[in-house]
Amino acid sequence: MSKQKKKRSYGLVAAVLAGVLLVTGCSKGNDASNASPSLTPSASPSASSSESAPASPQAEEPYELKWLKAQDISKPYDPAQDVVKQAIEEKLNIKIIPEMVDVQQYKTKLNLKMASGDIPDVVRIDFADDFQKYAQQGAFVDLTDLINETDTPNIMREVSPEVFEKAKVNGKIYGIPYQGGPGAGYRWDLVMRKDYLKEIGAEVPQTLDEYYNVLKTIKAKYKDVIPLGGYTAQIGEQKFANNSFDNIFGAFGVTPGFFTEKDGKFSNYDIEPQMKEALLFLQKMYKEGLIDKEFATIKEEQLRTKLYSGKLFSWMGWWSTAGGYDTQIETNMLIKSGDLKSDGTLPDQSNEEYKYLTLKDSLVGPDGTAVAPAGAPFSQMNAISVKTKDPKKVLAIIEQSLSPENQMLTVWGIEGEDYKIDNGSMKAVTDLVDPTTMKDKDGKYRGIQSYLFAPGLKGWPRYLESLPLRFSESLGVAINNKYQITDASNYLESPTKIAKLVELNTMRDATFTQIIMGGDIKKFDDFVEKWKSQGGTQILSELEASFKTKSGK
């Protein structure tokens, strides 16, 4: 999915909600060969004292962690003046010694450390690119017998056994899957003008047939309104193949680009008969004038112009954009009526209900079918180095940090300062830090989401609640889409996929565009044969072999 793979602006909350890639670093010490095979209570900083302990035991020294911290060097920051870091250190009884590295150089720096043997205590590392390689080389502690419901309940609550199974290398657990933020679920909504729906006397469509009939009615009533808009990606990729027509493809039970698996046999939706049916339906819609004639060439900013001027009824939208679009539509309506205030602006609308737009998750086909293409369950791993002096202690620190209370601190900061609880509802404070100095009113830095282990696979605690109303609603509709599916090729090895997939996807996008715009449907059959002969069949074979190896069959 093109936009799920790239970083997007989350609007006004981006500065507060965007986590920075960071890594805990190594403490100099002995090899991990003497580590106990289980995480005992005494290893945990949160373990209660024995009744036979001395009346005045000496306080345990903070555990020292060197931290490889990815930092935007264009912004000022001094970890010694970070009050959130200090609060985390006190809470977890640790001492963090950050080693700062430019965020753009983080991966290079980490790989250099791995190659030199100077492996940080805990490494946050890309799963697909590096983790599997280093795990097989013996760089990380085998956690298979250390992670379980009894000894690490917080970790098991955050990461399901199914996800751990996907993360295994050679049948063993070498790290804790990490995604960050609200996980990797689907992030798109079908967005429609609810004022137009009201004017034609229609409810929000739930099925593909209902949606198709609404589009036909819109076309008949509003001669200059495009029923369904689409646009290309920002980096020259054919966006439509993944997102502009998600709901159409999904109602036929397919989504472009995703691999499928059944009983160990792999295929790809791009070559399935249902894809041909979906393309024929889109071709019909295009011929009837229900799809923007410029969908294959225009950019998103051009689509916005059509939307703001009232010439677009519906489109597939990234979750964070709808709120601002609604405000701009209102602005243009006030300009037309002459009621816009003199400075030409509206107050912040993010905590107001949508006035002109309505959001919908998947449409279902005649048999109740629908799919929505979600991202991979995780993209990175937190792995403990075999060079660390006390793997059990480090794992216990991670476990303690993932208690609900401690996650609130590591993810959101200090209660009453970085976030507030108002009538039981949590809201992040967005104006605490000066955007120029990056300091608060006391001259302190606040590294929110800078020192944390929270996997984020299910969403960080109270994430949706923390957002302004419109953001919460639009993200909630997207990530709660019950029809989400993941690509069956996730975490499997296929050299041919790496080498040939871009070429195959480019061929697909060109062919599908031609068909939708009226090309002979025989082009689809030709595409299927070329897809298979130009690497596709080899990819499927390699995925099946990797699946067999990974599942131990």
Coordinates of C-alpha atoms in Angstrom, one line a residue:
M1 CA 0.0 0.0 0.0
S2 CA 1.7 3.1 -1.2
K3 CA 0.8 5.6 1.6
Q4 CA 1.1 3.0 4.3
K5 CA 4.7 2.6 3.3
K6 CA 5.5 6.2 3.4
K7 CA 5.5 8.7 6.2
R8 CA 2.4 11.0 6.2
S9 CA 1.6 14.2 8.0
Y10 CA -0.9 13.6 10.8
G11 CA -1.8 17.3 10.9
L12 CA -1.7 19.3 14.1
V13 CA -0.9 16.3 16.3
A14 CA 2.1 15.1 14.3
A15 CA 4.7 16.8 16.6
V16 CA 3.2 15.1 19.6
L17 CA 2.3 11.7 18.2
A18 CA 5.2 10.9 15.9
G19 CA 7.6 8.5 17.6
V20 CA 11.3 8.7 16.9
L21 CA 13.3 5.5 16.1
L22 CA 15.4 4.8 19.1
V23 CA 17.4 2.0 20.5
T24 CA 18.7 1.1 24.0
G25 CA 22.4 0.6 24.0
C26 CA 24.9 -1.7 25.6
S27 CA 26.4 -1.8 29.1
K28 CA 30.0 -3.1 29.1
G29 CA 30.0 -6.5 30.8
N30 CA 30.3 -10.2 30.4
D31 CA 28.9 -12.5 27.7
A32 CA 25.3 -13.7 28.1
S33 CA 26.3 -17.4 28.3
N34 CA 25.6 -17.5 32.1
A35 CA 22.1 -16.2 31.7
S36 CA 19.4 -18.1 33.6
P37 CA 16.9 -19.9 31.3
S38 CA 13.9 -18.3 32.9
L39 CA 13.0 -14.8 34.1
T40 CA 12.8 -15.1 37.8
P41 CA 11.0 -12.5 40.0
S42 CA 14.3 -11.4 41.6
A43 CA 15.4 -10.3 38.2
S44 CA 12.6 -7.8 37.9
P45 CA 13.0 -4.2 39.3
S46 CA 9.3 -4.5 40.2
A47 CA 9.6 -7.7 42.3
S48 CA 8.5 -7.3 45.9
S49 CA 11.0 -7.7 48.7
S50 CA 11.1 -11.0 50.7
E51 CA 9.7 -11.0 54.2
S52 CA 13.1 -12.1 55.5
A53 CA 14.9 -9.1 53.9
P54 CA 16.8 -6.7 56.2
A55 CA 14.7 -3.9 57.7
S56 CA 16.7 -1.3 55.8
P57 CA 18.1 -2.9 52.7
Q58 CA 20.5 -0.9 50.5
A59 CA 18.7 0.6 47.5
E60 CA 19.4 -1.2 44.3
E61 CA 21.7 0.8 42.0
P62 CA 20.1 2.0 38.7
Y63 CA 20.8 -0.4 35.8
E64 CA 22.9 1.5 33.3
L65 CA 21.8 1.4 29.6
K66 CA 23.6 3.1 26.8
W67 CA 21.0 4.2 24.3
L68 CA 21.6 4.7 20.6
K69 CA 19.2 7.6 20.0
A70 CA 18.1 8.6 16.6
Q71 CA 17.7 12.4 16.7
D72 CA 16.7 15.1 14.2
I73 CA 19.9 17.1 14.5
S74 CA 18.2 20.2 13.0
K75 CA 16.3 20.6 16.2
P76 CA 17.9 21.5 19.6
Y77 CA 18.0 18.8 22.3
D78 CA 20.0 18.0 25.4
P79 CA 19.2 14.7 27.1
A80 CA 20.6 16.0 30.4
Q81 CA 17.7 18.5 30.5
D82 CA 15.0 16.1 29.4
V83 CA 12.5 15.9 32.3
V84 CA 10.6 13.0 30.7
K85 CA 13.8 11.0 30.4
Q86 CA 14.5 11.7 34.0
A87 CA 11.1 10.6 35.1
I88 CA 11.4 7.3 33.2
E89 CA 14.8 6.7 34.7
E90 CA 13.4 7.1 38.2
K91 CA 10.3 5.0 37.5
L92 CA 12.3 2.1 36.0
N93 CA 15.4 2.5 38.2
I94 CA 17.7 2.8 35.2
K95 CA 20.3 5.2 34.0
I96 CA 20.1 6.1 30.3
I97 CA 23.3 7.2 28.7
P98 CA 22.3 8.3 25.2
E99 CA 24.6 8.2 22.2
M100 CA 23.1 10.7 19.7
V101 CA 23.0 9.9 16.0
D102 CA 21.4 11.7 13.2
V103 CA 18.1 10.1 12.3
Q104 CA 19.2 9.8 8.7
Q105 CA 22.3 7.9 9.7
Y106 CA 20.7 5.6 12.3
K107 CA 20.6 2.4 10.3
T108 CA 24.2 2.9 9.0
K109 CA 25.5 3.6 12.5
L110 CA 23.7 0.6 14.0
N111 CA 25.0 -1.7 11.3
L112 CA 28.5 -0.5 11.9
K113 CA 28.1 -1.3 15.6
M114 CA 26.8 -4.8 14.8
A115 CA 29.7 -5.4 12.4
S116 CA 32.2 -4.3 15.0
G117 CA 30.7 -6.4 17.8
D118 CA 29.8 -3.3 19.8
I119 CA 26.2 -4.4 19.9
P120 CA 23.8 -2.3 22.0
D121 CA 22.0 -4.1 24.9
V122 CA 18.7 -3.8 23.1
V123 CA 18.7 -3.3 19.3
R124 CA 15.6 -1.9 17.5
I125 CA 16.2 -3.1 14.0
D126 CA 14.3 -3.5 10.7
F127 CA 12.9 -7.1 10.6
A128 CA 13.0 -7.7 6.9
D129 CA 16.3 -6.0 6.1
D130 CA 18.6 -7.0 9.0
F131 CA 17.1 -8.8 11.9
Q132 CA 16.8 -12.2 10.4
K133 CA 20.4 -12.0 9.2
Y134 CA 21.9 -11.0 12.6
A135 CA 19.7 -13.4 14.5
Q136 CA 21.0 -16.3 12.4
Q137 CA 24.6 -15.1 13.1
G138 CA 24.0 -15.4 16.8
A139 CA 24.0 -11.7 17.7
F140 CA 20.8 -11.9 19.9
V141 CA 19.7 -13.7 23.0
D142 CA 17.4 -16.6 22.5
L143 CA 14.2 -15.5 24.4
T144 CA 12.1 -18.6 23.6
D145 CA 12.1 -19.9 27.1
L146 CA 12.1 -16.5 28.8
I147 CA 8.9 -15.0 27.3
N148 CA 5.7 -16.6 28.6
E149 CA 2.4 -15.8 30.4
T150 CA 3.9 -16.4 33.8
D151 CA 7.2 -14.4 33.7
T152 CA 6.4 -11.7 31.1
P153 CA 2.6 -11.1 31.2
N154 CA 2.9 -7.5 30.0
I155 CA 4.9 -8.5 26.9
M156 CA 2.4 -11.3 26.2
R157 CA -0.5 -8.8 26.5
E158 CA 1.2 -6.5 24.0
V159 CA 2.3 -9.2 21.5
S160 CA 0.1 -12.1 20.6
P161 CA 1.4 -15.7 20.2
E162 CA 0.5 -15.5 16.6
V163 CA 2.7 -12.5 16.0
F164 CA 5.5 -14.0 18.0
E165 CA 5.2 -17.1 15.7
K166 CA 5.6 -14.9 12.6
A167 CA 8.7 -13.2 14.2
K168 CA 10.5 -16.5 14.9
V169 CA 13.8 -17.2 13.2
N170 CA 14.6 -20.9 12.8
G171 CA 11.8 -21.6 15.2
K172 CA 13.1 -19.5 18.0
I173 CA 12.2 -16.1 19.5
Y174 CA 15.1 -13.6 19.3
G175 CA 13.2 -10.4 19.8
I176 CA 10.0 -8.5 20.6
P177 CA 8.0 -7.3 17.5
Y178 CA 7.6 -3.5 17.3
Q179 CA 5.5 -1.3 15.1
G180 CA 4.9 1.9 17.0
G181 CA 1.8 4.1 17.1
P182 CA -1.5 2.5 16.4
G183 CA 0.0 -0.6 14.7
A184 CA 0.0 -1.5 11.0
G185 CA -3.7 -1.8 10.3
Y186 CA -5.6 -0.4 7.4
R187 CA -5.5 3.4 7.3
W188 CA -7.9 4.4 4.5
D189 CA -11.6 5.6 4.5
L190 CA -14.1 5.9 1.8
V191 CA -15.0 9.6 2.1
M192 CA -18.3 11.1 0.8
R193 CA -20.1 14.4 0.8
K194 CA -22.9 13.8 3.3
D195 CA -24.7 17.0 2.2
Y196 CA -25.0 15.5 -1.3
L197 CA -26.2 12.2 0.2
K198 CA -28.9 14.1 2.1
E199 CA -29.9 16.1 -1.0
I200 CA -30.5 12.9 -3.0
G201 CA -32.3 11.2 -0.1
A202 CA -29.8 8.4 0.4
E203 CA -28.2 6.8 3.4
V204 CA -24.5 6.0 3.6
P205 CA -24.1 3.0 1.3
Q206 CA -23.1 -0.3 2.9
T207 CA -22.7 -2.5 -0.2
L208 CA -21.1 -2.1 -3.5
D209 CA -24.5 -2.2 -5.3
E210 CA -25.8 0.6 -3.0
Y211 CA -22.7 2.7 -3.6
Y212 CA -22.9 2.1 -7.4
N213 CA -26.5 3.3 -7.4
V214 CA -25.6 6.4 -5.3
L215 CA -22.9 7.3 -7.8
K216 CA -25.4 7.0 -10.7
T217 CA -27.8 9.2 -8.8
I218 CA -25.1 11.8 -8.1
K219 CA -24.1 11.8 -11.8
A220 CA -27.7 12.4 -12.9
K221 CA -28.4 15.2 -10.4
Y222 CA -25.1 17.1 -10.4
K223 CA -23.8 17.3 -14.0
D224 CA -20.5 18.9 -13.0
V225 CA -19.8 16.6 -10.0
I226 CA -17.4 13.7 -10.3
P227 CA -19.0 10.7 -8.5
L228 CA -15.7 8.9 -7.7
G229 CA -12.2 10.5 -7.8
G230 CA -8.8 8.9 -7.9
Y231 CA -5.2 10.1 -8.1
T232 CA -1.7 8.9 -8.6
A233 CA 0.9 8.6 -5.8
Q234 CA 3.3 11.4 -4.8
I235 CA 6.4 9.5 -6.1
G236 CA 5.2 8.4 -9.5
E237 CA 3.6 5.1 -8.4
Q238 CA 0.2 4.2 -9.7
K239 CA -1.7 4.8 -6.6
F240 CA -5.1 3.5 -7.9
A241 CA -3.9 -0.1 -7.9
N242 CA -3.6 -0.1 -4.1
N243 CA -5.9 2.6 -2.7
S244 CA -8.0 4.8 -5.0
F245 CA -10.3 1.9 -5.7
D246 CA -9.8 -0.2 -2.6
N247 CA -13.5 -0.5 -1.8
I248 CA -14.3 -1.7 -5.4
F249 CA -11.6 -4.3 -5.5
G250 CA -12.3 -5.3 -1.9
A251 CA -16.0 -6.0 -2.6
F252 CA -14.8 -8.7 -5.1
G253 CA -12.6 -10.2 -2.5
V254 CA -9.2 -9.1 -3.9
T255 CA -6.7 -6.3 -3.3
P256 CA -3.9 -5.6 -5.8
G257 CA -0.4 -6.8 -4.9
F258 CA -1.2 -9.1 -2.0
F259 CA 0.0 -12.7 -1.9
T260 CA -2.4 -15.4 -0.6
E261 CA -1.7 -18.7 1.0
K262 CA -4.0 -21.8 1.5
D263 CA -2.7 -25.1 2.7
G264 CA 0.9 -24.1 2.0
K265 CA 0.2 -23.1 -1.7
F266 CA 0.7 -19.5 -2.7
S267 CA -0.9 -17.2 -5.2
N268 CA -1.3 -13.4 -5.8
Y269 CA -4.6 -11.5 -6.1
D270 CA -3.3 -9.8 -9.3
I271 CA -3.7 -13.0 -11.3
E272 CA -6.9 -14.3 -9.7
P273 CA -10.2 -14.5 -11.7
Q274 CA -12.0 -12.2 -9.2
M275 CA -9.5 -9.5 -10.2
K276 CA -10.7 -9.8 -13.7
E277 CA -14.3 -9.3 -12.6
A278 CA -13.3 -6.3 -10.5
L279 CA -11.6 -4.7 -13.5
L280 CA -14.6 -5.3 -15.7
F281 CA -16.8 -3.6 -13.1
L282 CA -14.4 -0.6 -12.9
Q283 CA -14.3 -0.4 -16.7
K284 CA -18.1 -0.2 -16.6
M285 CA -18.1 2.5 -14.0
Y286 CA -15.5 4.5 -16.1
K287 CA -17.5 4.2 -19.3
E288 CA -20.6 5.5 -17.5
G289 CA -18.7 8.5 -16.3
L290 CA -18.8 7.5 -12.6
I291 CA -14.9 7.7 -12.3
D292 CA -12.8 10.8 -12.8
K293 CA -11.4 10.6 -16.4
E294 CA -8.1 12.0 -15.0
F295 CA -7.7 9.5 -12.2
A296 CA -4.5 7.9 -13.7
T297 CA -2.7 11.2 -14.2
I298 CA -3.7 13.8 -11.6
K299 CA -1.9 14.3 -8.2
E300 CA -3.6 14.6 -4.8
E301 CA -3.4 18.3 -4.8
Q302 CA -5.4 18.5 -8.0
L303 CA -8.0 16.2 -6.5
R304 CA -8.2 18.5 -3.5
T305 CA -9.0 21.5 -5.8
K306 CA -11.9 19.6 -7.3
L307 CA -13.1 18.6 -3.8
Y308 CA -12.9 22.1 -2.4
S309 CA -14.8 23.5 -5.3
G310 CA -17.7 21.1 -4.7
K311 CA -17.0 19.0 -7.9
L312 CA -16.2 15.7 -6.2
F313 CA -18.6 13.4 -4.3
S314 CA -16.4 10.6 -3.1
W315 CA -12.8 9.3 -2.9
M316 CA -10.5 7.0 -0.9
G317 CA -8.8 9.2 1.7
W318 CA -5.8 8.7 4.1
W319 CA -7.2 8.8 7.6
S320 CA -5.6 12.1 8.7
T321 CA -6.7 14.3 5.8
A322 CA -10.5 14.4 6.0
G323 CA -10.7 16.8 8.9
G324 CA -8.7 19.5 7.1
Y325 CA -10.6 18.9 3.9
D326 CA -13.9 19.4 5.7
T327 CA -12.7 22.7 7.0
Q328 CA -11.6 23.8 3.6
I329 CA -14.9 22.9 2.1
E330 CA -16.6 25.0 4.8
T331 CA -14.2 27.9 4.1
N332 CA -15.1 27.8 0.4
M333 CA -18.8 27.7 1.2
L334 CA -18.5 30.8 3.4
I335 CA -16.5 32.5 0.6
K336 CA -19.4 31.9 -1.8
S337 CA -22.0 33.2 0.6
G338 CA -19.8 36.2 1.6
D339 CA -19.9 35.1 5.3
L340 CA -16.2 34.3 5.8
K341 CA -14.7 36.6 8.4
S342 CA -12.3 39.3 7.3
D343 CA -9.0 37.5 7.9
G344 CA -10.2 34.7 5.6
T345 CA -9.7 31.9 8.2
L346 CA -11.8 29.6 10.4
P347 CA -11.0 28.6 14.0
D348 CA -9.6 25.2 14.6
Q349 CA -12.2 22.6 13.6
S350 CA -10.4 19.5 14.7
N351 CA -12.6 18.9 17.8
E352 CA -15.9 19.6 16.0
E353 CA -18.0 17.0 14.2
Y354 CA -17.7 16.7 10.5
K355 CA -20.0 19.1 8.7
Y356 CA -19.7 18.2 5.1
L357 CA -18.0 14.8 5.0
T358 CA -18.9 11.3 6.1
L359 CA -16.6 8.3 6.4
K360 CA -17.2 4.6 5.5
D361 CA -15.1 1.5 5.9
S362 CA -15.3 -1.4 3.4
L363 CA -18.2 -1.9 1.1
V364 CA -19.3 -5.5 0.8
G365 CA -20.1 -7.5 -2.4
P366 CA -23.3 -9.4 -3.1
D367 CA -22.1 -12.4 -1.1
G368 CA -20.9 -10.3 1.9
T369 CA -17.3 -10.4 0.7
A370 CA -14.9 -7.6 1.5
V371 CA -11.2 -7.2 2.0
A372 CA -9.1 -4.2 3.1
P373 CA -5.3 -4.4 2.6
A374 CA -3.6 -3.9 6.0
G375 CA 0.1 -3.5 6.5
A376 CA 2.4 -6.1 8.0
P377 CA 1.7 -6.7 11.8
F378 CA 5.2 -5.4 12.6
S379 CA 8.2 -3.9 10.9
Q380 CA 10.9 -3.9 13.5
M381 CA 12.2 -5.9 16.4
N382 CA 13.6 -5.2 19.9
A383 CA 16.3 -7.7 20.4
I384 CA 18.7 -8.2 23.4
S385 CA 22.4 -8.5 22.5
V386 CA 24.4 -11.6 23.5
K387 CA 27.0 -9.2 24.7
T388 CA 24.8 -7.7 27.4
K389 CA 26.0 -8.4 31.0
D390 CA 22.5 -9.4 32.3
P391 CA 19.9 -10.4 29.6
K392 CA 17.3 -11.3 32.3
K393 CA 17.6 -7.9 33.9
V394 CA 17.2 -6.1 30.6
L395 CA 14.2 -8.3 29.7
A396 CA 12.7 -7.5 33.2
I397 CA 13.1 -3.8 32.5
I398 CA 11.3 -4.1 29.2
E399 CA 8.6 -6.2 30.9
Q400 CA 8.2 -3.6 33.7
S401 CA 8.1 -0.7 31.2
L402 CA 5.1 -2.3 29.5
S403 CA 2.7 -2.1 32.5
P404 CA -0.2 0.1 31.6
E405 CA 0.9 2.8 34.1
N406 CA 4.5 2.8 32.8
Q407 CA 3.4 2.9 29.2
M408 CA 1.5 6.1 29.9
L409 CA 4.8 7.6 31.0
T410 CA 7.0 6.3 28.2
V411 CA 4.5 7.0 25.5
W412 CA 2.7 10.2 26.7
G413 CA 4.9 11.7 29.3
I414 CA 4.1 13.2 32.7
E415 CA 0.5 13.3 33.7
G416 CA -0.8 16.9 34.3
E417 CA 2.0 18.2 32.0
D418 CA 2.4 16.3 28.8
Y419 CA -1.2 15.0 28.9
K420 CA -4.2 15.5 31.1
I421 CA -7.2 13.4 32.2
D422 CA -10.4 15.4 31.9
N423 CA -13.6 13.7 33.0
G424 CA -11.9 10.3 32.4
S425 CA -10.7 11.3 29.0
M426 CA -7.0 11.6 28.1
K427 CA -5.8 14.4 25.9
A428 CA -2.3 15.2 24.8
V429 CA -1.1 18.7 25.5
T430 CA 0.0 20.1 22.1
D431 CA 1.3 23.5 23.1
L432 CA 3.6 22.7 26.0
V433 CA 6.9 22.9 23.9
D434 CA 8.0 26.0 21.9
P435 CA 8.4 24.7 18.3
T436 CA 11.6 26.8 17.9
T437 CA 13.5 26.1 21.0
M438 CA 11.8 22.7 21.6
K439 CA 11.7 23.6 25.3
D440 CA 8.9 24.0 27.8
K441 CA 8.3 27.2 29.8
D442 CA 10.9 26.1 32.4
G443 CA 13.5 25.7 29.7
K444 CA 13.4 21.9 29.8
Y445 CA 13.2 19.4 26.9
R446 CA 10.4 16.8 26.8
G447 CA 11.4 13.6 24.9
I448 CA 7.9 12.2 24.5
Q449 CA 8.1 8.8 22.8
S450 CA 11.9 9.0 22.8
Y451 CA 12.7 6.4 25.4
L452 CA 10.2 3.5 25.2
F453 CA 9.8 -0.2 24.4
A454 CA 6.0 -0.1 23.8
P455 CA 5.5 -2.3 20.8
G456 CA 2.4 -0.4 19.6
L457 CA 1.0 -3.4 17.8
K458 CA -2.5 -2.8 19.2
G459 CA -2.0 1.0 19.4
W460 CA -0.3 2.8 22.2
P461 CA -2.5 3.2 25.4
R462 CA -5.4 5.5 24.9
Y463 CA -4.1 6.5 21.4
L464 CA -7.5 7.2 19.8
E465 CA -8.7 8.9 22.9
S466 CA -5.8 11.3 22.8
L467 CA -6.6 12.6 19.3
P468 CA -8.9 15.5 18.5
L469 CA -12.5 14.4 17.6
R470 CA -12.1 14.3 13.8
F471 CA -8.7 12.5 13.9
S472 CA -10.1 10.0 16.4
E473 CA -13.2 9.3 14.3
S474 CA -11.4 9.0 10.9
L475 CA -8.6 6.7 12.3
G476 CA -11.2 4.7 14.3
V477 CA -13.2 4.0 11.2
A478 CA -10.1 2.8 9.4
I479 CA -8.4 0.7 12.0
N480 CA -11.6 -0.9 13.2
N481 CA -12.4 -2.1 9.6
K482 CA -13.2 -5.8 10.3
Y483 CA -12.4 -6.8 6.8
Q484 CA -8.6 -6.2 7.1
I485 CA -6.2 -8.8 5.7
T486 CA -2.5 -9.0 5.6
D487 CA -0.1 -10.1 2.8
A488 CA 0.7 -13.8 3.2
S489 CA 4.2 -13.1 2.0
N490 CA 5.1 -11.0 5.1
Y491 CA 8.2 -12.3 6.8
L492 CA 8.9 -15.0 4.2
E493 CA 12.1 -15.1 2.1
S494 CA 12.0 -14.8 -1.7
P495 CA 15.1 -13.4 -3.5
T496 CA 13.1 -13.2 -6.7
K497 CA 10.4 -11.1 -5.1
I498 CA 13.0 -8.6 -4.0
A499 CA 14.5 -8.5 -7.5
K500 CA 11.4 -8.6 -9.7
L501 CA 8.3 -7.3 -7.7
V502 CA 8.7 -3.7 -8.7
E503 CA 8.8 -4.7 -12.4
L504 CA 5.8 -6.9 -12.0
N505 CA 3.8 -4.2 -10.2
T506 CA 4.7 -1.7 -12.9
M507 CA 3.4 -4.0 -15.5
R508 CA 0.2 -4.6 -13.5
D509 CA -0.5 -1.0 -13.0
A510 CA -0.1 -0.2 -16.7
T511 CA -2.3 -3.1 -17.7
F512 CA -5.0 -2.4 -15.1
T513 CA -5.1 1.3 -16.0
Q514 CA -5.6 0.4 -19.7
I515 CA -8.4 -2.0 -18.9
I516 CA -10.3 0.4 -16.6
M517 CA -10.1 3.1 -19.3
G518 CA -11.7 0.8 -21.9
G519 CA -8.9 -1.6 -23.0
D520 CA -9.6 -5.1 -24.2
I521 CA -10.1 -7.4 -21.2
K522 CA -7.9 -10.0 -23.0
K523 CA -5.0 -7.8 -21.7
F524 CA -5.6 -9.3 -18.3
D525 CA -5.0 -12.8 -19.5
D526 CA -1.9 -11.7 -21.3
F527 CA -0.7 -10.0 -18.1
V528 CA -1.3 -13.2 -16.1
E529 CA 0.9 -15.2 -18.4
K530 CA 3.7 -12.6 -18.4
W531 CA 3.4 -12.2 -14.6
K532 CA 4.0 -15.9 -14.2
S533 CA 6.8 -16.2 -16.8
Q534 CA 8.7 -13.0 -15.8
G535 CA 9.3 -14.1 -12.2
G536 CA 5.9 -14.6 -10.6
T537 CA 5.9 -18.4 -10.7
Q538 CA 9.4 -18.4 -9.2
I539 CA 8.3 -16.0 -6.4
L540 CA 5.4 -18.3 -5.5
S541 CA 7.8 -21.3 -5.4
E542 CA 10.2 -19.5 -3.1
L543 CA 7.4 -18.3 -0.8
E544 CA 6.1 -21.9 -0.5
A545 CA 9.6 -23.2 0.4
S546 CA 10.1 -20.4 3.0
F547 CA 6.7 -21.0 4.5
K548 CA 7.5 -24.7 4.8
T549 CA 10.8 -24.0 6.5
K550 CA 9.4 -21.4 8.8
S551 CA 6.4 -23.5 9.9
G552 CA 8.7 -26.5 10.4
K553 CA 6.9 -28.7 7.9

